[in-house]
XYZ file of C-alpha atoms in Angstrom:
253
model
C 17.389 -146.692 -34.042
C 17.363 -142.917 -34.738
C 19.262 -140.953 -32.033
C 17.099 -138.870 -29.826
C 18.669 -135.603 -30.886
C 18.293 -136.459 -34.597
C 14.596 -137.212 -33.970
C 14.109 -133.815 -32.096
C 15.799 -131.975 -35.004
C 13.760 -133.640 -37.614
C 10.573 -132.617 -35.584
C 11.721 -129.033 -35.359
C 12.495 -129.023 -39.101
C 8.934 -130.355 -39.922
C 7.221 -127.888 -37.601
C 9.279 -124.988 -39.338
C 8.187 -126.191 -42.692
C 4.602 -126.419 -41.540
C 4.615 -122.879 -40.146
C 6.022 -121.550 -43.423
C 3.212 -123.113 -45.307
C 0.032 -120.767 -45.787
C -3.081 -121.786 -43.873
C -2.628 -125.467 -43.540
C 0.560 -125.191 -41.535
C -0.935 -123.733 -38.363
C -3.775 -126.294 -38.425
C -1.328 -129.221 -38.794
C 0.771 -127.911 -35.874
C -2.400 -127.464 -33.753
C -3.505 -130.949 -34.618
C -0.068 -132.432 -33.704
C -0.221 -130.657 -30.295
C -3.441 -132.546 -29.496
C -2.110 -135.981 -30.748
C -2.463 -138.696 -28.050
C -5.149 -136.879 -26.084
C -8.431 -138.785 -25.025
C -11.627 -136.951 -23.947
C -12.786 -137.434 -20.371
C -16.113 -135.742 -21.127
C -18.370 -136.787 -23.920
C -19.977 -133.367 -24.183
C -23.541 -134.829 -23.684
C -23.566 -136.524 -20.210
C -21.726 -137.081 -16.980
C -21.079 -140.702 -17.848
C -17.699 -141.642 -16.342
C -18.054 -139.006 -13.618
C -19.500 -139.115 -10.134
C -21.074 -136.060 -8.335
C -24.161 -134.676 -6.728
C -26.752 -134.313 -9.383
C -28.140 -131.445 -7.481
C -24.948 -129.480 -8.142
C -23.665 -130.799 -11.477
C -25.361 -130.884 -14.901
C -24.602 -130.773 -18.640
C -25.886 -128.270 -21.187
C -24.758 -127.422 -24.572
C -21.641 -129.363 -24.260
C -20.634 -127.903 -20.983
C -20.368 -129.237 -17.536
C -22.137 -126.745 -15.092
C -21.419 -126.615 -11.436
C -23.686 -124.434 -9.477
C -24.438 -123.715 -5.780
C -27.145 -121.399 -4.266
C -27.565 -119.205 -1.132
C -30.915 -120.880 -0.654
C -29.321 -124.238 -0.203
C -25.565 -123.728 0.501
C -23.127 -126.669 0.706
C -21.393 -127.271 3.882
C -18.034 -128.304 2.636
C -16.300 -128.303 -0.733
C -17.857 -130.731 -3.146
C -16.369 -132.342 -6.337
C -17.301 -133.960 -9.634
C -15.013 -137.058 -9.706
C -13.722 -138.702 -12.893
C -14.017 -142.449 -12.589
C -10.404 -143.151 -13.515
C -6.840 -142.717 -12.312
C -3.919 -141.007 -13.803
C -0.104 -140.893 -13.010
C 2.030 -138.956 -15.497
C -0.049 -136.934 -17.865
C -1.061 -133.635 -19.485
C -4.476 -132.537 -18.723
C -6.179 -129.803 -20.792
C -9.646 -128.263 -20.312
C -11.393 -124.935 -20.592
C -13.297 -123.175 -17.738
C -15.421 -120.143 -17.357
C -16.048 -118.652 -13.912
C -19.340 -116.728 -13.468
C -18.928 -112.894 -13.343
C -21.268 -112.813 -10.321
C -20.581 -113.831 -6.715
C -17.192 -114.672 -5.038
C -16.326 -117.779 -7.118
C -13.723 -120.322 -6.059
C -13.038 -123.482 -7.802
C -10.208 -125.724 -8.947
C -9.013 -128.957 -10.798
C -7.889 -131.714 -8.519
C -5.297 -134.323 -9.836
C -3.386 -137.102 -8.357
C -6.020 -136.885 -5.643
C -7.952 -139.291 -3.495
C -11.361 -139.615 -1.912
C -12.086 -138.974 1.810
C -15.359 -141.053 2.089
C -15.502 -140.625 5.871
C -15.878 -136.839 5.250
C -18.439 -137.183 2.561
C -19.473 -139.122 -0.589
C -17.925 -136.371 -2.941
C -15.119 -135.246 -0.824
C -11.549 -135.192 -2.350
C -8.090 -134.208 -1.277
C -4.876 -133.736 -3.148
C -3.052 -131.419 -5.621
C -5.114 -128.770 -7.107
C -4.730 -126.144 -9.735
C -6.700 -123.263 -8.192
C -9.379 -121.230 -10.095
C -10.599 -118.015 -8.344
C -12.718 -115.225 -9.584
C -10.695 -112.328 -8.363
C -7.292 -113.784 -9.752
C -5.769 -113.637 -6.262
C -5.199 -117.315 -6.195
C -5.774 -118.047 -9.821
C -3.332 -120.893 -11.096
C -1.617 -121.524 -7.774
C -0.692 -125.054 -6.659
C -2.785 -126.000 -3.559
C -3.169 -129.194 -1.675
C -6.652 -129.780 -0.484
C -6.927 -131.549 3.021
C -3.114 -131.484 2.985
C -0.319 -129.069 3.135
C -2.162 -126.129 1.934
C -0.632 -123.525 -0.598
C 2.432 -125.310 -2.084
C 3.214 -122.646 -4.685
C 1.999 -119.104 -5.430
C 1.585 -117.882 -8.955
C 4.895 -117.004 -10.445
C 6.835 -119.293 -8.152
C 9.161 -122.164 -8.981
C 9.455 -124.316 -5.887
C 11.095 -127.433 -4.489
C 9.140 -129.074 -1.653
C 11.186 -130.883 0.885
C 10.413 -133.532 3.614
C 9.319 -132.065 6.866
C 7.604 -133.923 9.674
C 5.875 -130.905 11.211
C 5.226 -128.274 8.432
C 5.594 -127.452 4.821
C 9.170 -126.926 3.832
C 9.034 -124.914 0.618
C 12.090 -123.434 -1.118
C 11.486 -120.909 -3.860
C 14.144 -121.514 -6.438
C 13.066 -119.223 -9.168
C 10.275 -117.254 -10.951
C 8.058 -118.175 -13.952
C 6.894 -114.658 -14.350
C 5.255 -111.654 -12.752
C 2.154 -112.759 -10.846
C -0.056 -109.915 -12.161
C 1.367 -110.193 -15.706
C 0.535 -113.942 -15.724
C -3.207 -113.270 -15.399
C -3.387 -110.211 -17.538
C -6.686 -110.488 -19.573
C -8.055 -113.367 -17.430
C -11.690 -112.185 -16.894
C -14.696 -113.817 -15.280
C -17.367 -114.664 -17.749
C -14.859 -115.627 -20.418
C -13.452 -118.978 -21.346
C -9.871 -119.762 -20.126
C -7.568 -122.685 -21.095
C -5.958 -124.696 -18.271
C -3.167 -127.198 -18.713
C -1.778 -129.318 -15.914
C 1.495 -131.405 -16.476
C 2.455 -133.959 -13.974
C 5.566 -136.041 -14.615
C 7.241 -137.987 -11.749
C 7.584 -135.439 -8.948
C 7.351 -132.349 -11.128
C 4.181 -130.432 -11.457
C 3.362 -127.469 -13.712
C 0.110 -125.346 -14.233
C -0.345 -123.271 -17.404
C -3.065 -120.799 -18.095
C -3.874 -119.605 -21.635
C -0.272 -120.989 -22.535
C 1.506 -119.160 -19.638
C 3.136 -121.210 -16.889
C 1.712 -120.206 -13.527
C 3.789 -122.379 -11.254
C 6.306 -125.055 -11.365
C 7.089 -127.433 -8.552
C 9.273 -130.399 -7.632
C 7.687 -132.350 -4.764
C 10.398 -134.184 -2.853
C 8.257 -134.681 0.260
C 7.722 -138.408 -0.228
C 5.497 -138.740 2.950
C 2.911 -136.376 1.344
C 3.462 -136.364 -2.326
C 1.315 -138.287 -4.837
C 2.467 -140.294 -7.871
C -1.091 -140.996 -9.129
C -4.739 -140.480 -8.356
C -8.049 -139.191 -9.481
C -9.115 -136.029 -11.365
C -11.950 -133.969 -9.935
C -13.683 -130.533 -10.363
C -14.402 -128.426 -7.363
C -17.361 -126.508 -6.051
C -16.347 -124.333 -3.095
C -18.468 -123.927 0.117
C -19.559 -120.430 0.826
C -21.506 -117.817 -1.145
C -23.522 -118.857 -4.325
C -21.203 -119.623 -7.274
C -21.096 -121.083 -10.802
C -18.351 -122.604 -12.815
C -18.381 -124.214 -16.263
C -16.076 -126.702 -17.929
C -15.629 -128.153 -21.359
C -13.115 -129.929 -23.641
C -11.587 -132.036 -20.979
C -8.900 -134.320 -22.435
C -5.874 -136.043 -21.054
C -2.711 -137.559 -22.550
C -0.831 -140.205 -20.636
C 3.055 -139.674 -20.703
C 5.898 -141.989 -20.613
C 6.577 -143.987 -17.460
C 10.215 -142.742 -17.571
C 10.342 -140.142 -14.802
C 12.857 -137.275 -14.366
C 15.432 -137.686 -11.675
C 15.108 -135.575 -8.469
């Protein structure tokens, strides 16, 4: 058996050699970074997903979610992946319309609330928001609310009455983290969930990092879903949705 440190060193050396090679090096590193990922969206249909066909469609390899002022939705609606995930890296690209208010998000380790509606979901959410006020934050739909604002590293503790959040550090300036994030342009979102640790990245920048020790409310596994928010007319697009399952070995609290 090769010691773990030796394996890591060999990988770093290999990566350095690839980066030093002209042209092909960068491509090889990019391919390695995508190793182990599986597509959740086939680029042609909503097979494997469940959502209101009046709100969700596919065109040119893109999932389109759209509401209208003429027929507004009364509560948040979701396009729900017909699968479950525990420890993973989830990657996708999204584009928020440059018109309207625009509020969306990506649910993970979440669950359905059938009594509230066929496509109603609650749980952890990586927020997407047109004005960048809430872009990238960690929110818990139908739960504890805002768990971490952009730029925060937090620990969530057990509390019978209200959210007990301790900010233990910073992952960057909130304004700098969304510099260049503009409606009408594609953005790359990554969600990492491993044990009780959660992290959101936008265009390679860490937005939030959280450790959820509130066992009564935390979630170890669940569904993935895409959000359309109630309110004014909005449009959101998603593409290149893929997931990589991680080891069942979980970090210690």
